[in-house]
Each structure stands twice: as C-alpha cells, then as structure tokens.
Amino acid sequence: MRSFTLFFIAAILCVGNLAKAQSKHQFTLGDKDFLLDGKPFQMISGELHYPRIPREAWRDRMKMAKAMGLNTIGTYVFWNLHEPQKGQFDFSGNNDIVEFIKIAREEGLWVILRPSPYVCAEWEFGGYPYWLENEDGLIVRSKNAQYLSEYESYIKELGKRLSPYQVNHGGNILMVQIENEYGSYGADKEYLAINQKMFKDAGFDGLLYTCDPATDLVKGHLPGLLPAVNGLDDPAKVKELINQNHNGKGPYYIAEWYPAWFDWWGTKHHTVPADQYTGKLDSVLAAGISINMYMFHGGTTRGFMNGANYNDQSPFEPQISSYDYDAPLDEAGNPTPKFVAFRNVIQKHLSAGTNLPPVPLAKPTISIPKIELENVAGLNDLKPEGKSSESPLTFEDMKLDYGFMLYRTKIEGGKSGVLKVKELRDFAVVMINGKTVGNLDRRTGLDSMSLRLPDGTVTLDILVENLGRINFGKYLLQNKKGIVGKVIFQNNEVKNWQNFPLPFNTWGHYTPKIDLLDLNAPVMKKGTFSLSVLGDAYLNMTDWGKGVVWINRHNLGRYWRTGPQQTLYVPREWLHTGKNEILIFELLKPGNKEISALSKPILDQLQ
C-alpha cells in the first residue's frame, strides 16, 4: 500500500511539473513578426496604470480591455510608490503590481512591463522618489555611481518580485522595456548598455526593448535590442524607421499610440474625435504592426502624484488630477464612443470566427444633493513640531516628500513694501497675523506682492504647496520644492524662520472648533453623509477655491477653481452604505460650508 501511495504522489508531481513546463512560452523576434511559440503574434495592447485605478476595480478594467479586443496591456512601474523612502519598499494595497499582473493573466491578457526607474507618465518627478534629490552629486539618467547604485537596488527588488512572471518562466509578461524615451534626454549608449545589464542581472532575461519618439529613436536605441517607436502611425514610416535601426528587419511595434492627450491646470480640456483615429488604427493593424494605445484607460492621478512640464519656451505646467485622457475608457472606466469605434476596427482584424466578449454595462452613478461641512482644523492645529533656520528650508531639507510646507517668521510692522519670494515652488498663500492677504503662483510668474503691515510685531506665514515635480526634460535635476531661494521684504532678506511640514499622508481625526468659524486662512473641513445606494459620483468643486479632498481615508486628488477640471471622481468601490466621511483642505475659500456630488464629471470648464 505504501509503495502505491508513493507512486501516486510521484505521478501527481510529474503531472504538475509537466503542466508547469507546458505553461512556459517562447516570445521571440521574427524578421517581420513577433513569434509566440514560433507563430506570428500581433500585440493589440492598451496602457493602464495600476495606481491610477482602485485595486478593487483592476479586474473590471481588464474585462473592458478584452471586450474592446485587446490581447495585451501595458503598464509602467513607479519607483516613488515602491520605495517612498530610501530602503523602505512598499508593494501593498494599490501598489501590488504582482497581483495586477496575476489578474491580467486570469483575464487572458498578456503584459508589456515598463519598469524603467524613469517613466515620465505625467507622474511626480517622472517616477523618481523625491529622496534622490538629497543625494549629493547624484545625477539621474546618467552613469553617475550614486544614481546607478540606487537604481540597481531598486531594479533588483523589482526583479525578485516580477521576473518569475515573464513568459519564458511561465508567466504572462511578454516584453520588458529598459529606460523610457531616453533619446529625448540623451544619447549615451554606454548608459543604455548598463541599463540592459542591470535588467538582466535582476532576472529580466526575456525580450528587452527600447522606445522613443521617431525623431529621437536613433539616440535612444541600444543596438541589439528591438527599437519601438512612439507617436508614429504611418505604417510605411514605422517599418522604414525600425528597419534602419534593426538590421533591416522587424518586427514592428508602436509602443505609444496616442488617441488623445492629458490636461494641465489653466488650459482647455484636450479631446480628439474617434473618427480622426479609426483609419490610422485600421491601417496599422492591417500592416501587421503591433500597437500599444497610450492611454486605453487613464484613470486618476490621486494624492500628490501628478507631475509637471517646464522648459525654456513654456511656463511651469502642473497636471490635473484627472487622467481621463479622452481615452477609450473614461476616468471612471466606462466605454466612450472611442471604445466602440476602436472595437469595431479591431474586430475586422481578428481571426475568422473570433467573437469579442459583450461590452460590460456602464457603472451606475449617484448624485448627493448636499453634504454639510464644519471647520475642524486651522494651520496651527495641523502643523507638527517645526525646525528653525535662518533661511527657509526646502521640502527636501525637511525630508518632506509631497504636500505642503508652512513657513513662519516674525517681522516688525508699521510699514509697507513689496514681498518677493525667490524660486517659489509652487503655489503660496501669504498670511499676516493668521489672515490671508494674497497668493503667489509659479505658473504665472507671480512671485511678489505689496504688503501694508499693521503696527507692532507681525507674524508672517507663507503656506507653500508642491504642485508636482517636473517629469520631463532637462529640469529633472532642478526639482526641489518649497521656497528654494530667499524671501525679500523692502529689499531686505527676511530671516529666522520656523519650517513646518504638512505631508497629509495619513487620515486625521478632528472635532469641530468654534474659534475657526470666521477664519480667513487655509482650513481643514469635515463632513459626513449617508448612502443607501452606491455608485460612482463626482464631487462638484466649481464653487470652491483650491485644495485636496479625502473620502473614507482615500485621497481623491487636487481641485483648483482655475480648471479645466471642476469635479473629483469618487469611485463607488470607496463608498460605504451608511456613514461616509469627507475631509477637505481648502486654501482660498474657507467660508464654504457645503458641497454636493454630481452624476457626471466636469472636465472642460476654465474659470
């Protein structure tokens, strides 16, 4: 009996190992096509980012991807999420990239992984963790030894977790991208080769590739790897460019195909009709070219994770919290006319007899007519223990990653003059004796204001908001936040500051305060509301000023009266039947006492 039992166990193990071996695939480069187990395979992929979607909704978004005809999804991996402080890694909750990839496999989707330490992605600091700014002499995207050491530590941690899910190890990750549009930044092939070696040493031993815009592809491509192109969808030009840089061969991959664009504060909402893209998509698929739509579904850049653009020709442009992108799925994950149009094109290019899954219904929405709010904390209640300094300290000096910094000093009153904040990054509320007297804004170049000080010793407060570190271009290396220069009043430097960091990275517990009723300064407000039916909702911020909102401990993102975004998306997954709590940190209109929620977003209204 014992020998039979052992034989039975051995047989089971043998079958299990065989099944495991059979689950492995080969994904290779042919002369014209990608080859999956030796057969031509055309990737029809769409980008969606796990932190921009509630974890509870990952599967729903992937079902939508399948329903549109996608066989693959692409995602960046965000260093600043996974190593928020040096040596402290976080892959939990919405950061659980492993679970995201597993769900994709369960839903029948392959994955293109983009784990370069630099991602751009309209994301804070292009994905770099803020603490790199505190490493003396560190130069990102270079052969600098300090940078490479931090990079290597991070990529090895990723490799331990993600390399087992490559297709050649039995997983669903088809390809892994090294660096990201490097040709738009530099042209150092030795640096790219170091990237390649680091990825291989970390366990990414499958198919590697680079991606760059067409005009920069030559600079950003590492010979020997597949060069993918971004932003080009003329089949003849795609093939010609890749042939020129890949020994006269394919396969051909458009790593980022843009069906629309992102938004930033103070600029109109970007939309492009679907019919301007359906013909291009049709021609690309007909030519056998693989494609990754950026974005298939944008979602929301919650918390303080939006980036900003800045160059010598344009002002500082921080991006809004909505990453709707006018994509095939809207911010809430519902199909748009673009979804239907693209699905119809893709259907034409599927194998005969292949039927796409039915399109899931749009999710239910709710409106909330009124939520009453009370003032529960002023700046003196919110500020932690500060640090003294002669000149203002930056966020990085205080090891403050995101959020706000309150700068406080005493000056002699009874005089008038111009207050100037040199190198303000990025938005400031100026207060005299606890009352707001004006705002400063890096976007518009407004760094000065006239002040008339009352008699006696005056308390000067400057609350500075980090609106997002630059995520693209040469100014990646000039990304410190707060007051980076000096504060000048009447042409004299103002000294002797207290620096109070306000990261707002945890949910606070507050009770109403009577002494805040007539406050004329930034304030934290709290309200509760009860729901019997759940659905997606959109907080209407049209009559508010500027700030941040949390619901049930989830940071929903920023709002700003300037627009174009006037609502904040509230996922139904984060609402409860019964009691719900809302916190609002309002900078400009502390007198507001109520808020409502709509059943539709407002993303196109400038004020």
CSV table of C-alpha atoms in Angstrom, one decimal, residues 1 9 238 276 474:
chain,number,residue,atom,x,y,z
A,1,MET,CA,0.0,0.0,0.0
A,9,ILE,CA,2.3,11.1,-5.2
A,238,VAL,CA,7.2,52.9,-38.9
A,276,GLN,CA,-9.6,61.0,-36.6
A,474,LYS,CA,16.4,68.7,-18.7
